[in-house]
Amino acid sequence: MQMLPKVQNGKFALTRLIAVVLFIAVLASVALVRPSIGADQPQVWPTVQLPADAESIGISDRMLANGVPMRTSSFAAKGDVATAVAWFKARLGSPLTEDRLGNKTILGRPEGNYYITIQLEPIDTGVLGLIGVSDMRYALTQQSRSHDAKDAWIRDLPSGTKVLNLLVSQDDGKSSTYLLASNQQSDSLNAERATRALERRGFAVERRVNLEKGATVNGSVITVSGRAVLFKSADREATLMAFHDESGKAAVVINTVVLTGGRAP
């Protein structure tokens, strides 16, 4: 996954942004696209035209999000969100859904075996956009494999854990995984169990860090207190964070990177 220069600061800010879009895309796709999937439809990934003043920033063209193959990209454009929404509506046609999530506007529409999601949010210089294209036909044939991957993490993490998002991407000569899970356990127990799970997957602990609100880890400003564990070896590295969010719910966030030829978790 490529960072968004001058727009998003920190690995976790970017992955949370992606996770929101992919989650909405998956839910909308299952609801809207399933009846239209057919074997006679061509397997050509759709492309999304950008406004003329948009600066395109690639993220990943090979991502697996909760069992759904996706291609993602981002862009920054001038103007406001309303102008960008009108621009995409004029070009995407119908059917087109429009939803709001905080300050973000999410557009979505099915196209053959695929589902297109566009998330738009205001930034200081204009609009930040994130585009996801989901291959729903493939996803419907691979649901059991996706469940198996989530179940493996659930078995490794403390009792009551729910995997909220599991993203895997293959690009730039590496395999990247992002896991977001939640439960009602302590930060220390979550960090301990997640550390063991990563060690079994071939990751070596480099150091452990007590997270303090306002501190910086890997370029991300920490907004909560908790535990972090950093892993590093010749062919792989990972970051584990265990904390309680503002609502008091425990969260486990894992980011891993394995060089090509390595074994992805």
PDB file of C-alpha atoms in Angstrom:
ATOM      1  CA  MET A   1       0.000   0.000   0.000  1.00  0.00           C
ATOM      2  CA  GLN A   2       1.348   3.406  -0.905  1.00  0.00           C
ATOM      3  CA  MET A   3       0.998   6.322   1.482  1.00  0.00           C
ATOM      4  CA  LEU A   4      -0.824   9.485   0.469  1.00  0.00           C
ATOM      5  CA  PRO A   5       1.870  12.201   0.431  1.00  0.00           C
ATOM      6  CA  LYS A   6       0.859  15.603   1.831  1.00  0.00           C
ATOM      7  CA  VAL A   7      -2.655  14.317   2.472  1.00  0.00           C
ATOM      8  CA  GLN A   8      -2.644  11.519   5.029  1.00  0.00           C
ATOM      9  CA  ASN A   9       0.000  11.259   7.759  1.00  0.00           C
ATOM     10  CA  GLY A  10       0.650   7.824   9.201  1.00  0.00           C
ATOM     11  CA  LYS A  11       0.097   4.207   8.260  1.00  0.00           C
ATOM     12  CA  PHE A  12      -2.902   3.767  10.517  1.00  0.00           C
ATOM     13  CA  ALA A  13      -4.716   6.878   9.324  1.00  0.00           C
ATOM     14  CA  LEU A  14      -4.579   5.528   5.788  1.00  0.00           C
ATOM     15  CA  THR A  15      -5.601   1.996   6.644  1.00  0.00           C
ATOM     16  CA  ARG A  16      -8.552   3.194   8.706  1.00  0.00           C
ATOM     17  CA  LEU A  17      -9.674   5.316   5.760  1.00  0.00           C
ATOM     18  CA  ILE A  18      -9.438   2.339   3.416  1.00  0.00           C
ATOM     19  CA  ALA A  19     -11.201   0.085   5.897  1.00  0.00           C
ATOM     20  CA  VAL A  20     -14.246   2.352   6.070  1.00  0.00           C
ATOM     21  CA  VAL A  21     -14.631   2.450   2.316  1.00  0.00           C
ATOM     22  CA  LEU A  22     -14.108  -1.266   1.813  1.00  0.00           C
ATOM     23  CA  PHE A  23     -16.558  -2.138   4.563  1.00  0.00           C
ATOM     24  CA  ILE A  24     -19.284  -0.005   2.997  1.00  0.00           C
ATOM     25  CA  ALA A  25     -18.454  -1.305  -0.465  1.00  0.00           C
ATOM     26  CA  VAL A  26     -18.726  -4.927   0.608  1.00  0.00           C
ATOM     27  CA  LEU A  27     -22.057  -4.453   2.367  1.00  0.00           C
ATOM     28  CA  ALA A  28     -23.546  -2.504  -0.513  1.00  0.00           C
ATOM     29  CA  SER A  29     -22.201  -4.941  -3.088  1.00  0.00           C
ATOM     30  CA  VAL A  30     -23.670  -8.024  -1.455  1.00  0.00           C
ATOM     31  CA  ALA A  31     -27.041  -6.311  -1.262  1.00  0.00           C
ATOM     32  CA  LEU A  32     -27.123  -4.797  -4.745  1.00  0.00           C
ATOM     33  CA  VAL A  33     -24.896  -6.814  -7.048  1.00  0.00           C
ATOM     34  CA  ARG A  34     -25.693 -10.436  -6.249  1.00  0.00           C
ATOM     35  CA  PRO A  35     -28.745 -10.691  -8.583  1.00  0.00           C
ATOM     36  CA  SER A  36     -26.793  -9.309 -11.568  1.00  0.00           C
ATOM     37  CA  ILE A  37     -23.822 -11.689 -11.450  1.00  0.00           C
ATOM     38  CA  GLY A  38     -23.702 -14.037 -14.406  1.00  0.00           C
ATOM     39  CA  ALA A  39     -21.181 -16.263 -16.163  1.00  0.00           C
ATOM     40  CA  ASP A  40     -21.776 -14.594 -19.515  1.00  0.00           C
ATOM     41  CA  GLN A  41     -20.674 -11.154 -18.327  1.00  0.00           C
ATOM     42  CA  PRO A  42     -17.193  -9.998 -19.418  1.00  0.00           C
ATOM     43  CA  GLN A  43     -14.475  -9.933 -16.766  1.00  0.00           C
ATOM     44  CA  VAL A  44     -13.043  -6.479 -17.432  1.00  0.00           C
ATOM     45  CA  TRP A  45     -12.277  -4.283 -14.441  1.00  0.00           C
ATOM     46  CA  PRO A  46     -14.123  -0.966 -14.803  1.00  0.00           C
ATOM     47  CA  THR A  47     -12.195   2.277 -14.581  1.00  0.00           C
ATOM     48  CA  VAL A  48     -13.345   5.545 -13.034  1.00  0.00           C
ATOM     49  CA  GLN A  49     -12.652   8.844 -14.771  1.00  0.00           C
ATOM     50  CA  LEU A  50     -11.273  11.607 -12.533  1.00  0.00           C
ATOM     51  CA  PRO A  51     -11.842  15.377 -12.697  1.00  0.00           C
ATOM     52  CA  ALA A  52      -9.340  17.213 -14.912  1.00  0.00           C
ATOM     53  CA  ASP A  53      -7.587  18.908 -11.968  1.00  0.00           C
ATOM     54  CA  ALA A  54      -7.322  15.722  -9.860  1.00  0.00           C
ATOM     55  CA  GLU A  55      -3.915  14.413  -8.771  1.00  0.00           C
ATOM     56  CA  SER A  56      -4.046  10.608  -8.861  1.00  0.00           C
ATOM     57  CA  ILE A  57      -2.218   8.638  -6.159  1.00  0.00           C
ATOM     58  CA  GLY A  58      -2.071   4.841  -6.538  1.00  0.00           C
ATOM     59  CA  ILE A  59      -2.610   2.576  -3.523  1.00  0.00           C
ATOM     60  CA  SER A  60      -3.048  -1.038  -4.627  1.00  0.00           C
ATOM     61  CA  ASP A  61      -4.284  -2.873  -7.698  1.00  0.00           C
ATOM     62  CA  ARG A  62      -4.285  -6.267  -5.936  1.00  0.00           C
ATOM     63  CA  MET A  63      -6.087  -6.193  -2.609  1.00  0.00           C
ATOM     64  CA  LEU A  64      -8.242  -8.777  -0.846  1.00  0.00           C
ATOM     65  CA  ALA A  65     -10.684  -7.106   1.563  1.00  0.00           C
ATOM     66  CA  ASN A  66     -12.734  -9.513   3.693  1.00  0.00           C
ATOM     67  CA  GLY A  67     -12.555 -12.030   0.855  1.00  0.00           C
ATOM     68  CA  VAL A  68     -13.377  -9.499  -1.858  1.00  0.00           C
ATOM     69  CA  PRO A  69     -10.736  -8.800  -4.551  1.00  0.00           C
ATOM     70  CA  MET A  70     -10.393  -5.050  -4.963  1.00  0.00           C
ATOM     71  CA  ARG A  71      -8.468  -2.403  -6.808  1.00  0.00           C
ATOM     72  CA  THR A  72      -8.062   0.869  -4.972  1.00  0.00           C
ATOM     73  CA  SER A  73      -6.765   4.308  -5.842  1.00  0.00           C
ATOM     74  CA  SER A  74      -6.962   7.785  -4.405  1.00  0.00           C
ATOM     75  CA  PHE A  75      -6.857  11.334  -5.635  1.00  0.00           C
ATOM     76  CA  ALA A  76      -6.799  14.932  -4.440  1.00  0.00           C
ATOM     77  CA  ALA A  77      -8.753  17.604  -6.286  1.00  0.00           C
ATOM     78  CA  LYS A  78      -9.616  21.277  -5.909  1.00  0.00           C
ATOM     79  CA  GLY A  79     -13.110  22.521  -5.154  1.00  0.00           C
ATOM     80  CA  ASP A  80     -15.591  21.228  -2.595  1.00  0.00           C
ATOM     81  CA  VAL A  81     -17.243  17.868  -2.025  1.00  0.00           C
ATOM     82  CA  ALA A  82     -20.575  18.969  -3.526  1.00  0.00           C
ATOM     83  CA  THR A  83     -18.852  19.850  -6.794  1.00  0.00           C
ATOM     84  CA  ALA A  84     -17.042  16.494  -6.872  1.00  0.00           C
ATOM     85  CA  VAL A  85     -20.271  14.617  -6.124  1.00  0.00           C
ATOM     86  CA  ALA A  86     -22.045  16.373  -8.987  1.00  0.00           C
ATOM     87  CA  TRP A  87     -19.143  15.605 -11.321  1.00  0.00           C
ATOM     88  CA  PHE A  88     -19.182  11.866 -10.565  1.00  0.00           C
ATOM     89  CA  LYS A  89     -22.969  11.642 -10.690  1.00  0.00           C
ATOM     90  CA  ALA A  90     -22.945  13.112 -14.193  1.00  0.00           C
ATOM     91  CA  ARG A  91     -20.475  10.452 -15.380  1.00  0.00           C
ATOM     92  CA  LEU A  92     -21.402   7.330 -13.430  1.00  0.00           C
ATOM     93  CA  GLY A  93     -25.084   7.410 -14.284  1.00  0.00           C
ATOM     94  CA  SER A  94     -27.629   5.267 -12.450  1.00  0.00           C
ATOM     95  CA  PRO A  95     -28.305   3.290 -10.362  1.00  0.00           C
ATOM     96  CA  LEU A  96     -26.148   5.246  -7.934  1.00  0.00           C
ATOM     97  CA  THR A  97     -26.330   5.264  -4.148  1.00  0.00           C
ATOM     98  CA  GLU A  98     -25.250   8.225  -2.001  1.00  0.00           C
ATOM     99  CA  ASP A  99     -24.580   7.940   1.739  1.00  0.00           C
ATOM    100  CA  ARG A 100     -22.949  10.046   4.440  1.00  0.00           C
ATOM    101  CA  LEU A 101     -20.534   8.890   7.153  1.00  0.00           C
ATOM    102  CA  GLY A 102     -19.453  11.799   9.309  1.00  0.00           C
ATOM    103  CA  ASN A 103     -17.883  14.333   6.939  1.00  0.00           C
ATOM    104  CA  LYS A 104     -17.486  11.752   4.182  1.00  0.00           C
ATOM    105  CA  THR A 105     -19.800  11.257   1.214  1.00  0.00           C
ATOM    106  CA  ILE A 106     -19.871   7.745  -0.285  1.00  0.00           C
ATOM    107  CA  LEU A 107     -21.107   7.043  -3.803  1.00  0.00           C
ATOM    108  CA  GLY A 108     -21.640   3.500  -5.030  1.00  0.00           C
ATOM    109  CA  ARG A 109     -22.924   1.672  -8.077  1.00  0.00           C
ATOM    110  CA  PRO A 110     -22.820  -1.849  -9.557  1.00  0.00           C
ATOM    111  CA  GLU A 111     -21.206  -2.387 -12.943  1.00  0.00           C
ATOM    112  CA  GLY A 112     -21.530  -5.943 -14.236  1.00  0.00           C
ATOM    113  CA  ASN A 113     -19.786  -8.290 -11.806  1.00  0.00           C
ATOM    114  CA  TYR A 114     -18.164  -5.347 -10.004  1.00  0.00           C
ATOM    115  CA  TYR A 115     -19.113  -2.670  -7.516  1.00  0.00           C
ATOM    116  CA  ILE A 116     -17.612   0.826  -7.583  1.00  0.00           C
ATOM    117  CA  THR A 117     -17.305   2.867  -4.385  1.00  0.00           C
ATOM    118  CA  ILE A 118     -16.097   6.475  -4.238  1.00  0.00           C
ATOM    119  CA  GLN A 119     -15.483   8.142  -0.875  1.00  0.00           C
ATOM    120  CA  LEU A 120     -15.115  11.927  -0.825  1.00  0.00           C
ATOM    121  CA  GLU A 121     -14.106  14.123   2.103  1.00  0.00           C
ATOM    122  CA  PRO A 122     -13.046  17.762   2.484  1.00  0.00           C
ATOM    123  CA  ILE A 123      -9.392  18.636   3.119  1.00  0.00           C
ATOM    124  CA  ASP A 124      -7.590  21.965   3.378  1.00  0.00           C
ATOM    125  CA  THR A 125      -6.704  22.053  -0.320  1.00  0.00           C
ATOM    126  CA  GLY A 126     -10.034  20.772  -1.659  1.00  0.00           C
ATOM    127  CA  VAL A 127     -11.271  17.166  -1.776  1.00  0.00           C
ATOM    128  CA  LEU A 128      -9.662  13.825  -0.964  1.00  0.00           C
ATOM    129  CA  GLY A 129     -11.154  10.881  -2.855  1.00  0.00           C
ATOM    130  CA  LEU A 130     -10.716   7.140  -2.436  1.00  0.00           C
ATOM    131  CA  ILE A 131     -11.966   4.737  -5.104  1.00  0.00           C
ATOM    132  CA  GLY A 132     -12.560   1.031  -4.602  1.00  0.00           C
ATOM    133  CA  VAL A 133     -13.638  -1.445  -7.300  1.00  0.00           C
ATOM    134  CA  SER A 134     -14.807  -4.817  -5.938  1.00  0.00           C
ATOM    135  CA  ASP A 135     -14.952  -8.106  -7.864  1.00  0.00           C
ATOM    136  CA  MET A 136     -18.159  -9.473  -6.335  1.00  0.00           C
ATOM    137  CA  ARG A 137     -18.523 -12.506  -8.583  1.00  0.00           C
ATOM    138  CA  TYR A 138     -15.179 -13.891  -7.412  1.00  0.00           C
ATOM    139  CA  ALA A 139     -15.972 -12.970  -3.818  1.00  0.00           C
ATOM    140  CA  LEU A 140     -19.171 -15.023  -3.821  1.00  0.00           C
ATOM    141  CA  THR A 141     -17.195 -18.108  -4.894  1.00  0.00           C
ATOM    142  CA  GLN A 142     -14.498 -17.600  -2.242  1.00  0.00           C
ATOM    143  CA  GLN A 143     -16.558 -16.873   0.861  1.00  0.00           C
ATOM    144  CA  SER A 144     -15.436 -20.010   2.709  1.00  0.00           C
ATOM    145  CA  ARG A 145     -11.732 -19.157   2.234  1.00  0.00           C
ATOM    146  CA  SER A 146     -12.289 -15.666   3.631  1.00  0.00           C
ATOM    147  CA  HIS A 147     -14.121 -17.094   6.645  1.00  0.00           C
ATOM    148  CA  ASP A 148     -11.248 -19.529   7.250  1.00  0.00           C
ATOM    149  CA  ALA A 149      -8.706 -16.704   7.348  1.00  0.00           C
ATOM    150  CA  LYS A 150     -10.796 -14.727   9.836  1.00  0.00           C
ATOM    151  CA  ASP A 151     -11.458 -17.821  11.947  1.00  0.00           C
ATOM    152  CA  ALA A 152      -7.714 -18.485  12.227  1.00  0.00           C
ATOM    153  CA  TRP A 153      -7.168 -15.040  13.761  1.00  0.00           C
ATOM    154  CA  ILE A 154     -10.204 -15.415  16.029  1.00  0.00           C
ATOM    155  CA  ARG A 155      -8.761 -18.680  17.400  1.00  0.00           C
ATOM    156  CA  ASP A 156      -5.422 -16.961  18.068  1.00  0.00           C
ATOM    157  CA  LEU A 157      -6.839 -13.874  19.786  1.00  0.00           C
ATOM    158  CA  PRO A 158      -8.621 -13.744  23.175  1.00  0.00           C
ATOM    159  CA  SER A 159     -12.134 -15.051  23.777  1.00  0.00           C
ATOM    160  CA  GLY A 160     -14.938 -12.937  22.342  1.00  0.00           C
ATOM    161  CA  THR A 161     -12.827 -11.393  19.574  1.00  0.00           C
ATOM    162  CA  LYS A 162     -14.577 -10.219  16.406  1.00  0.00           C
ATOM    163  CA  VAL A 163     -12.570  -9.510  13.253  1.00  0.00           C
ATOM    164  CA  LEU A 164     -14.000  -6.298  11.827  1.00  0.00           C
ATOM    165  CA  ASN A 165     -11.716  -5.989   8.812  1.00  0.00           C
ATOM    166  CA  LEU A 166      -9.048  -8.130   7.188  1.00  0.00           C
ATOM    167  CA  LEU A 167      -7.279  -6.578   4.205  1.00  0.00           C
ATOM    168  CA  VAL A 168      -4.535  -8.206   2.148  1.00  0.00           C
ATOM    169  CA  SER A 169      -2.749  -6.529  -0.755  1.00  0.00           C
ATOM    170  CA  GLN A 170      -0.040  -7.694  -3.159  1.00  0.00           C
ATOM    171  CA  ASP A 171       2.000  -4.929  -4.759  1.00  0.00           C
ATOM    172  CA  ASP A 172       5.419  -3.262  -4.880  1.00  0.00           C
ATOM    173  CA  GLY A 173       7.169  -6.607  -4.334  1.00  0.00           C
ATOM    174  CA  LYS A 174       5.490  -7.299  -1.000  1.00  0.00           C
ATOM    175  CA  SER A 175       2.400  -8.715   0.644  1.00  0.00           C
ATOM    176  CA  SER A 176       0.670  -6.422   3.149  1.00  0.00           C
ATOM    177  CA  THR A 177      -1.991  -7.388   5.684  1.00  0.00           C
ATOM    178  CA  TYR A 178      -4.180  -5.158   7.828  1.00  0.00           C
ATOM    179  CA  LEU A 179      -6.303  -6.620  10.625  1.00  0.00           C
ATOM    180  CA  LEU A 180      -8.785  -4.754  12.821  1.00  0.00           C
ATOM    181  CA  ALA A 181     -10.376  -6.751  15.637  1.00  0.00           C
ATOM    182  CA  SER A 182     -12.385  -5.917  18.746  1.00  0.00           C
ATOM    183  CA  ASN A 183     -13.242  -7.603  22.056  1.00  0.00           C
ATOM    184  CA  GLN A 184     -13.731  -6.813  25.748  1.00  0.00           C
ATOM    185  CA  GLN A 185     -10.325  -7.929  27.005  1.00  0.00           C
ATOM    186  CA  SER A 186      -7.438  -5.948  28.501  1.00  0.00           C
ATOM    187  CA  ASP A 187      -4.718  -4.291  26.417  1.00  0.00           C
ATOM    188  CA  SER A 188      -2.060  -6.493  28.020  1.00  0.00           C
ATOM    189  CA  LEU A 189      -3.892  -9.741  27.187  1.00  0.00           C
ATOM    190  CA  ASN A 190      -4.643  -8.623  23.632  1.00  0.00           C
ATOM    191  CA  ALA A 191      -1.008  -7.620  23.070  1.00  0.00           C
ATOM    192  CA  GLU A 192       0.261 -10.899  24.508  1.00  0.00           C
ATOM    193  CA  ARG A 193      -2.020 -13.151  22.443  1.00  0.00           C
ATOM    194  CA  ALA A 194      -1.522 -11.162  19.235  1.00  0.00           C
ATOM    195  CA  THR A 195       2.259 -11.252  19.732  1.00  0.00           C
ATOM    196  CA  ARG A 196       2.175 -15.041  20.024  1.00  0.00           C
ATOM    197  CA  ALA A 197       0.026 -15.249  16.884  1.00  0.00           C
ATOM    198  CA  LEU A 198       2.501 -13.161  14.897  1.00  0.00           C
ATOM    199  CA  GLU A 199       5.481 -15.124  16.193  1.00  0.00           C
ATOM    200  CA  ARG A 200       3.824 -18.334  14.997  1.00  0.00           C
ATOM    201  CA  ARG A 201       3.523 -16.672  11.590  1.00  0.00           C
ATOM    202  CA  GLY A 202       7.267 -16.043  11.466  1.00  0.00           C
ATOM    203  CA  PHE A 203       7.522 -12.493  12.847  1.00  0.00           C
ATOM    204  CA  ALA A 204      10.280 -11.621  15.324  1.00  0.00           C
ATOM    205  CA  VAL A 205       9.744  -9.067  18.115  1.00  0.00           C
ATOM    206  CA  GLU A 206      11.999  -6.023  17.836  1.00  0.00           C
ATOM    207  CA  ARG A 207      10.687  -3.998  20.771  1.00  0.00           C
ATOM    208  CA  ARG A 208       7.638  -3.328  22.925  1.00  0.00           C
ATOM    209  CA  VAL A 209       6.229   0.151  23.531  1.00  0.00           C
ATOM    210  CA  ASN A 210       3.714   1.534  26.026  1.00  0.00           C
ATOM    211  CA  LEU A 211       1.449   3.835  24.052  1.00  0.00           C
ATOM    212  CA  GLU A 212       0.846   7.255  25.533  1.00  0.00           C
ATOM    213  CA  LYS A 213      -1.735   9.651  24.184  1.00  0.00           C
ATOM    214  CA  GLY A 214      -0.050  12.256  21.979  1.00  0.00           C
ATOM    215  CA  ALA A 215       3.022  10.136  21.228  1.00  0.00           C
ATOM    216  CA  THR A 216       4.099   9.161  17.695  1.00  0.00           C
ATOM    217  CA  VAL A 217       4.576   5.576  16.456  1.00  0.00           C
ATOM    218  CA  ASN A 218       5.699   4.961  12.852  1.00  0.00           C
ATOM    219  CA  GLY A 219       4.639   8.466  11.898  1.00  0.00           C
ATOM    220  CA  SER A 220       1.149   8.188  13.441  1.00  0.00           C
ATOM    221  CA  VAL A 221       0.064  10.395  16.335  1.00  0.00           C
ATOM    222  CA  ILE A 222      -1.443   8.183  19.031  1.00  0.00           C
ATOM    223  CA  THR A 223      -4.833   9.387  20.275  1.00  0.00           C
ATOM    224  CA  VAL A 224      -5.318   6.637  22.885  1.00  0.00           C
ATOM    225  CA  SER A 225      -3.253   4.804  25.503  1.00  0.00           C
ATOM    226  CA  GLY A 226      -2.358   1.110  25.234  1.00  0.00           C
ATOM    227  CA  ARG A 227       0.358  -1.319  24.130  1.00  0.00           C
ATOM    228  CA  ALA A 228       2.362  -1.596  20.903  1.00  0.00           C
ATOM    229  CA  VAL A 229       4.766  -4.267  19.684  1.00  0.00           C
ATOM    230  CA  LEU A 230       7.102  -3.790  16.720  1.00  0.00           C
ATOM    231  CA  PHE A 231       8.378  -6.782  14.739  1.00  0.00           C
ATOM    232  CA  LYS A 232      11.260  -6.828  12.264  1.00  0.00           C
ATOM    233  CA  SER A 233      13.438  -9.385  10.463  1.00  0.00           C
ATOM    234  CA  ALA A 234      15.137  -9.754   7.092  1.00  0.00           C
ATOM    235  CA  ASP A 235      11.994 -10.428   5.056  1.00  0.00           C
ATOM    236  CA  ARG A 236       9.104  -9.161   7.173  1.00  0.00           C
ATOM    237  CA  GLU A 237       7.993  -6.556   9.639  1.00  0.00           C
ATOM    238  CA  ALA A 238       4.813  -5.822  11.571  1.00  0.00           C
ATOM    239  CA  THR A 239       3.224  -3.380  13.971  1.00  0.00           C
ATOM    240  CA  LEU A 240       0.738  -4.454  16.633  1.00  0.00           C
ATOM    241  CA  MET A 241      -1.377  -2.013  18.628  1.00  0.00           C
ATOM    242  CA  ALA A 242      -3.739  -2.965  21.483  1.00  0.00           C
ATOM    243  CA  PHE A 243      -5.796  -0.154  23.018  1.00  0.00           C
ATOM    244  CA  HIS A 244      -9.255   0.976  24.106  1.00  0.00           C
ATOM    245  CA  ASP A 245     -10.982   3.526  21.894  1.00  0.00           C
ATOM    246  CA  GLU A 246     -12.902   6.578  23.065  1.00  0.00           C
ATOM    247  CA  SER A 247     -16.059   4.477  23.645  1.00  0.00           C
ATOM    248  CA  GLY A 248     -14.167   2.079  25.916  1.00  0.00           C
ATOM    249  CA  LYS A 249     -14.131  -0.835  23.461  1.00  0.00           C
ATOM    250  CA  ALA A 250     -10.903  -2.822  23.157  1.00  0.00           C
ATOM    251  CA  ALA A 251      -9.272  -2.849  19.718  1.00  0.00           C
ATOM    252  CA  VAL A 252      -6.416  -4.796  18.158  1.00  0.00           C
ATOM    253  CA  VAL A 253      -4.765  -3.390  15.018  1.00  0.00           C
ATOM    254  CA  ILE A 254      -2.128  -5.400  13.164  1.00  0.00           C
ATOM    255  CA  ASN A 255      -0.175  -4.287  10.087  1.00  0.00           C
ATOM    256  CA  THR A 256       2.252  -6.727   8.464  1.00  0.00           C
ATOM    257  CA  VAL A 257       4.534  -6.557   5.436  1.00  0.00           C
ATOM    258  CA  VAL A 258       6.213  -9.629   3.906  1.00  0.00           C
ATOM    259  CA  LEU A 259       8.664  -9.306   1.041  1.00  0.00           C
ATOM    260  CA  THR A 260       7.884 -11.208  -2.161  1.00  0.00           C
ATOM    261  CA  GLY A 261       8.670 -14.878  -1.690  1.00  0.00           C
ATOM    262  CA  GLY A 262       7.843 -14.739   2.005  1.00  0.00           C
ATOM    263  CA  ARG A 263       4.865 -16.350   3.669  1.00  0.00           C
ATOM    264  CA  ALA A 264       2.002 -13.918   4.207  1.00  0.00           C
ATOM    265  CA  PRO A 265       0.053 -14.313   7.467  1.00  0.00           C
TER     266      PRO A 265
END
